[in-house]
Amino acid sequence: MAYRCTNNLTRADATPRGLFLNRRQIMAGAGALGLGGLARPVGAQEALEPNSYEEITTYNNYYEFGTGKADPAKNAEALDTTDWQVTVDGLVDNPGTYPLAELIGGLAVEDRIYRLRCVEAWSMVVPWQGIELKDILDRAGVQSNARYVAFETAVQPENMPGVRRGVLDFPYVEGLRLDEAMHPLTIMATGLYDEPMPKQNGAPIRLVVPWKYGFKSIKSIVRISLVEEEPVTTWNSLAPSEYGFYANVNPTVDHPRWSQATERRIGGGLFSSRQDTLMYNGYDEVASLYEGMDLKAQF
Ligand code: MTE
């Protein structure tokens, strides 16, 4: 398959063409509802190549398998993904523990070429395959009092050296506000480069939220809970002054210990210059989710 190399994926890239055209027609009349943004190309269109499969699968953060960038590729083979089940609970009409095939069976798998911007100020471009989280949540039947979605990673101490050493307080947990979770850019990825999700990247299913720092994109998910209150999240609870709940990519809000204005593109070569970091990682279409919020205070 040929991957389109654009700075940002557009709905045209992500949606079968017929459906896209249909959406465009719908969008033509949808401006008054504030939905017009979905169908237009977003962000600058500077050409960008996806990183190589090798780069994407050998430079990782997955602390359950160690804190070094090369540790997950070395150690994650031990992750046991057989008979994977995901519990969906909390404020849903259809709670339960579902085999993965049942959780996502019949839902549309889409190609999404997304930038991934880590809070550590490096970035990649990854060609994911995945399902819009919204489709999974719609099937679960979100109840009207739900305001947030909480996620949890598997804990397999026998297979995870980082868990045995207690490098973080496991399970790794993350969360989104419900409107962020329902946004069409938010996917549950099950593969990359048309291969099943490599274990070091979060097999068999992980979250990808491209406008947020990478730590929000939690791997190897075993629980999705619809809740009323903002859930506890791993990095925020560890260092609240350094890692916010929202964690939107924002070049104007520095990490207390380093600038977020620029980033190092992985695979750019030793002498490549740093590139400017873009607000929302270039996904401007999410800006309306944060209207009226002080993004310096709620970073
Ligand atoms: N999920 C879990 N369970 N454990 C982790 O350590 N690291 C996060 C995120 N998801 C992490 C995780 C961070 S900091 C980043 S930048 C991305 O995964 C990295 O994803 P990648 O290795 O696929 O590039």
CSV table of N, CA and C in Angstrom, one decimal, residues 94-198:
chain,number,residue,atom,x,y,z
A,94,ASN,N,-23.6,-1.3,28.1
A,94,ASN,CA,-23.2,-2.7,27.8
A,94,ASN,C,-21.9,-3.1,28.4
A,95,PRO,N,-21.8,-3.1,29.8
A,95,PRO,CA,-20.5,-3.4,30.4
A,95,PRO,C,-20.2,-4.9,30.2
A,96,GLY,N,-18.9,-5.2,30.2
A,96,GLY,CA,-18.5,-6.6,30.1
A,96,GLY,C,-17.0,-6.7,29.8
A,97,THR,N,-16.6,-8.0,29.8
A,97,THR,CA,-15.2,-8.2,29.5
A,97,THR,C,-15.3,-9.0,28.1
A,98,TYR,N,-14.7,-8.3,27.1
A,98,TYR,CA,-14.9,-8.8,25.7
A,98,TYR,C,-13.6,-9.3,25.1
A,99,PRO,N,-13.7,-10.4,24.5
A,99,PRO,CA,-12.5,-10.8,23.7
A,99,PRO,C,-12.3,-9.7,22.6
A,100,LEU,N,-11.0,-9.5,22.3
A,100,LEU,CA,-10.7,-8.4,21.4
A,100,LEU,C,-11.5,-8.4,20.1
A,101,ALA,N,-11.7,-9.6,19.6
A,101,ALA,CA,-12.4,-9.7,18.3
A,101,ALA,C,-13.8,-9.2,18.4
A,102,GLU,N,-14.4,-9.4,19.6
A,102,GLU,CA,-15.8,-9.0,19.8
A,102,GLU,C,-15.8,-7.5,20.1
A,103,LEU,N,-14.8,-7.0,20.7
A,103,LEU,CA,-14.8,-5.5,21.0
A,103,LEU,C,-14.8,-4.7,19.7
A,104,ILE,N,-14.0,-5.2,18.7
A,104,ILE,CA,-13.8,-4.4,17.5
A,104,ILE,C,-14.3,-5.0,16.3
A,105,GLY,N,-14.8,-6.2,16.4
A,105,GLY,CA,-15.3,-6.9,15.2
A,105,GLY,C,-16.4,-6.1,14.5
A,106,GLY,N,-16.2,-6.0,13.2
A,106,GLY,CA,-17.2,-5.4,12.3
A,106,GLY,C,-17.1,-3.9,12.3
A,107,LEU,N,-16.2,-3.3,13.1
A,107,LEU,CA,-16.0,-1.8,13.0
A,107,LEU,C,-14.9,-1.5,11.9
A,108,ALA,N,-15.0,-0.3,11.4
A,108,ALA,CA,-14.2,0.0,10.2
A,108,ALA,C,-12.7,0.2,10.7
A,109,VAL,N,-11.8,-0.4,10.0
A,109,VAL,CA,-10.4,-0.2,10.3
A,109,VAL,C,-9.9,0.8,9.3
A,110,GLU,N,-9.2,1.8,9.8
A,110,GLU,CA,-8.8,2.9,8.9
A,110,GLU,C,-7.3,3.1,9.0
A,111,ASP,N,-6.7,3.6,7.9
A,111,ASP,CA,-5.3,4.0,7.8
A,111,ASP,C,-5.2,5.4,8.3
A,112,ARG,N,-4.3,5.7,9.3
A,112,ARG,CA,-4.1,7.0,9.7
A,112,ARG,C,-2.6,7.3,9.8
A,113,ILE,N,-2.1,8.2,9.1
A,113,ILE,CA,-0.7,8.6,9.1
A,113,ILE,C,-0.6,9.8,10.1
A,114,TYR,N,-0.1,9.6,11.3
A,114,TYR,CA,-0.1,10.6,12.3
A,114,TYR,C,1.3,10.9,12.7
A,115,ARG,N,1.5,12.2,13.0
A,115,ARG,CA,2.7,12.6,13.8
A,115,ARG,C,2.6,12.1,15.2
A,116,LEU,N,3.7,11.6,15.8
A,116,LEU,CA,3.7,11.3,17.2
A,116,LEU,C,4.8,12.2,17.9
A,117,ARG,N,4.3,13.0,18.8
A,117,ARG,CA,5.2,14.0,19.4
A,117,ARG,C,5.4,13.6,20.9
A,118,CYS,N,6.5,13.1,21.3
A,118,CYS,CA,6.7,12.8,22.7
A,118,CYS,C,7.0,14.0,23.5
A,119,VAL,N,6.6,14.0,24.8
A,119,VAL,CA,6.9,15.1,25.7
A,119,VAL,C,8.4,15.3,25.9
A,120,GLU,N,9.2,14.3,25.5
A,120,GLU,CA,10.6,14.5,25.6
A,120,GLU,C,11.2,15.2,24.4
A,121,ALA,N,10.4,15.7,23.6
A,121,ALA,CA,10.8,16.6,22.5
A,121,ALA,C,11.5,15.9,21.3
A,122,TRP,N,11.0,14.6,21.1
A,122,TRP,CA,11.3,14.0,19.8
A,122,TRP,C,10.0,13.6,19.1
A,123,SER,N,10.1,13.3,17.8
A,123,SER,CA,8.9,13.0,17.1
A,123,SER,C,9.1,12.0,16.0
A,124,MET,N,8.0,11.4,15.6
A,124,MET,CA,8.1,10.4,14.4
A,124,MET,C,6.8,10.6,13.6
A,125,VAL,N,6.7,10.0,12.5
A,125,VAL,CA,5.4,9.9,11.7
A,125,VAL,C,5.2,8.4,11.6
A,126,VAL,N,4.0,8.0,12.0
A,126,VAL,CA,3.6,6.6,12.0
A,126,VAL,C,2.4,6.3,11.2
A,127,PRO,N,2.5,5.3,10.3
A,127,PRO,CA,1.3,4.9,9.5
A,127,PRO,C,0.5,3.8,10.3
A,128,TRP,N,-0.5,4.2,11.1
A,128,TRP,CA,-1.2,3.3,11.9
A,128,TRP,C,-2.4,2.7,11.1
A,129,GLN,N,-2.9,1.6,11.6
A,129,GLN,CA,-4.2,1.1,11.3
A,129,GLN,C,-5.0,1.0,12.6
A,130,GLY,N,-6.2,1.4,12.6
A,130,GLY,CA,-7.0,1.4,13.8
A,130,GLY,C,-8.4,1.8,13.6
A,131,ILE,N,-9.1,1.8,14.7
A,131,ILE,CA,-10.6,2.0,14.7
A,131,ILE,C,-10.8,3.3,15.5
A,132,GLU,N,-11.7,4.1,15.1
A,132,GLU,CA,-12.1,5.3,15.8
A,132,GLU,C,-12.6,4.8,17.2
A,133,LEU,N,-12.1,5.4,18.2
A,133,LEU,CA,-12.5,5.1,19.6
A,133,LEU,C,-14.0,5.3,19.7
A,134,LYS,N,-14.5,6.3,19.1
A,134,LYS,CA,-15.9,6.6,19.1
A,134,LYS,C,-16.8,5.4,18.7
A,135,ASP,N,-16.3,4.7,17.7
A,135,ASP,CA,-17.1,3.5,17.3
A,135,ASP,C,-17.2,2.5,18.4
A,136,ILE,N,-16.1,2.3,19.1
A,136,ILE,CA,-16.1,1.3,20.2
A,136,ILE,C,-17.0,1.8,21.4
A,137,LEU,N,-16.9,3.1,21.6
A,137,LEU,CA,-17.7,3.7,22.7
A,137,LEU,C,-19.2,3.7,22.4
A,138,ASP,N,-19.5,4.0,21.1
A,138,ASP,CA,-20.9,3.9,20.7
A,138,ASP,C,-21.5,2.5,20.9
A,139,ARG,N,-20.7,1.5,20.6
A,139,ARG,CA,-21.2,0.2,20.8
A,139,ARG,C,-21.4,-0.1,22.3
A,140,ALA,N,-20.5,0.4,23.1
A,140,ALA,CA,-20.6,0.2,24.5
A,140,ALA,C,-21.9,0.9,25.1
A,141,GLY,N,-22.3,2.0,24.4
A,141,GLY,CA,-23.5,2.7,24.9
A,141,GLY,C,-23.1,3.6,26.1
A,142,VAL,N,-22.5,4.8,25.8
A,142,VAL,CA,-22.1,5.7,26.8
A,142,VAL,C,-23.3,6.4,27.4
A,143,GLN,N,-23.3,6.3,28.8
A,143,GLN,CA,-24.5,7.0,29.5
A,143,GLN,C,-24.3,8.5,29.6
A,144,SER,N,-25.4,9.2,29.8
A,144,SER,CA,-25.3,10.6,29.7
A,144,SER,C,-24.5,11.3,30.8
A,145,ASN,N,-24.3,10.6,31.9
A,145,ASN,CA,-23.5,11.3,33.0
A,145,ASN,C,-22.0,11.0,32.9
A,146,ALA,N,-21.6,10.2,31.9
A,146,ALA,CA,-20.2,10.0,31.7
A,146,ALA,C,-19.5,11.2,31.2
A,147,ARG,N,-18.3,11.6,31.7
A,147,ARG,CA,-17.6,12.8,31.3
A,147,ARG,C,-16.2,12.5,30.9
A,148,TYR,N,-15.6,11.4,31.3
A,148,TYR,CA,-14.2,11.1,31.0
A,148,TYR,C,-14.2,9.6,30.6
A,149,VAL,N,-13.1,9.2,30.0
A,149,VAL,CA,-12.8,7.8,29.7
A,149,VAL,C,-11.4,7.5,30.3
A,150,ALA,N,-11.4,6.4,31.1
A,150,ALA,CA,-10.1,6.0,31.7
A,150,ALA,C,-9.6,4.7,31.0
A,151,PHE,N,-8.3,4.6,30.9
A,151,PHE,CA,-7.7,3.4,30.2
A,151,PHE,C,-6.7,2.8,31.1
A,152,GLU,N,-6.5,1.5,31.0
A,152,GLU,CA,-5.5,0.8,31.8
A,152,GLU,C,-4.8,-0.2,30.9
A,153,THR,N,-3.4,-0.3,31.2
A,153,THR,CA,-2.6,-1.2,30.5
A,153,THR,C,-2.5,-2.5,31.2
A,154,ALA,N,-2.3,-3.6,30.5
A,154,ALA,CA,-2.1,-4.9,31.2
A,154,ALA,C,-0.9,-4.9,32.1
A,155,VAL,N,-0.9,-5.7,33.2
A,155,VAL,CA,0.2,-5.9,34.1
A,155,VAL,C,0.5,-7.4,34.1
A,156,GLN,N,1.7,-7.7,33.6
A,156,GLN,CA,2.2,-9.1,33.6
A,156,GLN,C,3.6,-9.2,34.2
A,157,PRO,N,3.6,-9.1,35.5
A,157,PRO,CA,4.9,-9.0,36.2
A,157,PRO,C,5.9,-10.1,35.7
A,158,GLU,N,5.4,-11.3,35.4
A,158,GLU,CA,6.4,-12.3,35.0
A,158,GLU,C,7.0,-12.0,33.6
A,159,ASN,N,6.3,-11.2,32.8
A,159,ASN,CA,6.8,-10.9,31.5
A,159,ASN,C,7.4,-9.5,31.4
A,160,MET,N,7.2,-8.7,32.4
A,160,MET,CA,7.5,-7.3,32.3
A,160,MET,C,8.6,-6.9,33.3
A,161,PRO,N,9.9,-6.8,32.9
A,161,PRO,CA,10.9,-6.5,33.8
A,161,PRO,C,10.8,-5.1,34.5
A,162,GLY,N,10.2,-4.1,33.8
A,162,GLY,CA,10.0,-2.8,34.4
A,162,GLY,C,8.9,-2.9,35.5
A,163,VAL,N,8.0,-3.8,35.4
A,163,VAL,CA,7.0,-3.9,36.5
A,163,VAL,C,7.6,-4.6,37.7
A,164,ARG,N,8.4,-5.6,37.4
A,164,ARG,CA,9.1,-6.3,38.5
A,164,ARG,C,10.0,-5.3,39.3
A,165,ARG,N,10.6,-4.4,38.6
A,165,ARG,CA,11.5,-3.4,39.2
A,165,ARG,C,10.8,-2.3,39.8
A,166,GLY,N,9.5,-2.1,39.5
A,166,GLY,CA,8.7,-1.0,40.0
A,166,GLY,C,9.1,0.3,39.5
A,167,VAL,N,9.5,0.5,38.2
A,167,VAL,CA,10.0,1.8,37.8
A,167,VAL,C,8.9,2.8,37.7
A,168,LEU,N,7.7,2.4,37.7
A,168,LEU,CA,6.5,3.4,37.9
A,168,LEU,C,5.5,2.6,38.7
A,169,ASP,N,4.4,3.3,39.1
A,169,ASP,CA,3.3,2.7,39.8
A,169,ASP,C,2.4,2.1,38.8
A,170,PHE,N,2.5,0.8,38.6
A,170,PHE,CA,1.7,0.1,37.6
A,170,PHE,C,0.4,-0.4,38.2
A,171,PRO,N,-0.7,-0.6,37.4
A,171,PRO,CA,-0.8,-0.4,36.0
A,171,PRO,C,-0.6,1.0,35.5
A,172,TYR,N,-0.1,1.2,34.3
A,172,TYR,CA,0.0,2.5,33.6
A,172,TYR,C,-1.5,2.8,33.3
A,173,VAL,N,-1.9,4.0,33.7
A,173,VAL,CA,-3.3,4.5,33.4
A,173,VAL,C,-3.3,5.8,32.7
A,174,GLU,N,-4.3,6.0,31.9
A,174,GLU,CA,-4.4,7.3,31.2
A,174,GLU,C,-5.9,7.6,31.1
A,175,GLY,N,-6.2,8.8,30.6
A,175,GLY,CA,-7.6,9.2,30.5
A,175,GLY,C,-7.7,10.4,29.5
A,176,LEU,N,-9.0,10.5,29.0
A,176,LEU,CA,-9.3,11.6,28.1
A,176,LEU,C,-10.7,12.1,28.6
A,177,ARG,N,-10.9,13.4,28.3
A,177,ARG,CA,-12.3,13.9,28.4
A,177,ARG,C,-13.1,13.3,27.3
A,178,LEU,N,-14.4,13.1,27.6
A,178,LEU,CA,-15.3,12.4,26.7
A,178,LEU,C,-15.3,13.0,25.2
A,179,ASP,N,-15.3,14.3,25.2
A,179,ASP,CA,-15.3,14.9,23.8
A,179,ASP,C,-14.0,14.6,23.1
A,180,GLU,N,-12.9,14.5,23.8
A,180,GLU,CA,-11.6,14.2,23.2
A,180,GLU,C,-11.6,12.7,22.7
A,181,ALA,N,-12.2,11.9,23.5
A,181,ALA,CA,-12.3,10.5,23.2
A,181,ALA,C,-13.2,10.2,22.0
A,182,MET,N,-14.2,11.1,21.8
A,182,MET,CA,-15.2,10.9,20.7
A,182,MET,C,-14.7,11.6,19.4
A,183,HIS,N,-13.6,12.4,19.5
A,183,HIS,CA,-13.1,13.1,18.3
A,183,HIS,C,-12.7,12.1,17.3
A,184,PRO,N,-13.0,12.3,16.0
A,184,PRO,CA,-12.7,11.4,14.9
A,184,PRO,C,-11.2,11.1,14.8
A,185,LEU,N,-10.3,12.0,15.3
A,185,LEU,CA,-8.9,11.7,15.1
A,185,LEU,C,-8.4,10.7,16.2
A,186,THR,N,-9.1,10.5,17.2
A,186,THR,CA,-8.7,9.5,18.3
A,186,THR,C,-9.0,8.1,17.9
A,187,ILE,N,-7.9,7.3,17.8
A,187,ILE,CA,-8.1,5.9,17.4
A,187,ILE,C,-7.6,4.9,18.4
A,188,MET,N,-8.1,3.7,18.3
A,188,MET,CA,-7.5,2.6,19.0
A,188,MET,C,-6.8,1.8,17.9
A,189,ALA,N,-5.4,1.9,18.0
A,189,ALA,CA,-4.7,1.3,16.9
A,189,ALA,C,-4.4,-0.2,17.1
A,190,THR,N,-4.5,-0.9,16.0
A,190,THR,CA,-4.3,-2.4,16.1
A,190,THR,C,-3.1,-2.8,15.2
A,191,GLY,N,-2.6,-1.9,14.5
A,191,GLY,CA,-1.5,-2.2,13.6
A,191,GLY,C,-0.7,-1.0,13.1
A,192,LEU,N,0.4,-1.3,12.5
A,192,LEU,CA,1.2,-0.2,11.8
A,192,LEU,C,1.9,-0.8,10.6
A,193,TYR,N,2.0,0.0,9.5
A,193,TYR,CA,2.6,-0.5,8.3
A,193,TYR,C,1.9,-1.8,7.8
A,194,ASP,N,0.6,-1.9,8.1
A,194,ASP,CA,-0.2,-3.1,7.7
A,194,ASP,C,0.2,-4.4,8.4
A,195,GLU,N,1.0,-4.3,9.4
A,195,GLU,CA,1.3,-5.4,10.2
A,195,GLU,C,0.6,-5.3,11.5
A,196,PRO,N,0.2,-6.5,12.2
A,196,PRO,CA,-0.4,-6.4,13.5
A,196,PRO,C,0.5,-5.6,14.4
A,197,MET,N,-0.1,-4.9,15.4
A,197,MET,CA,0.7,-4.0,16.3
A,197,MET,C,1.9,-4.8,16.9
A,198,PRO,N,3.1,-4.3,16.7
A,198,PRO,CA,4.3,-4.9,17.3
A,198,PRO,C,4.1,-4.8,18.8
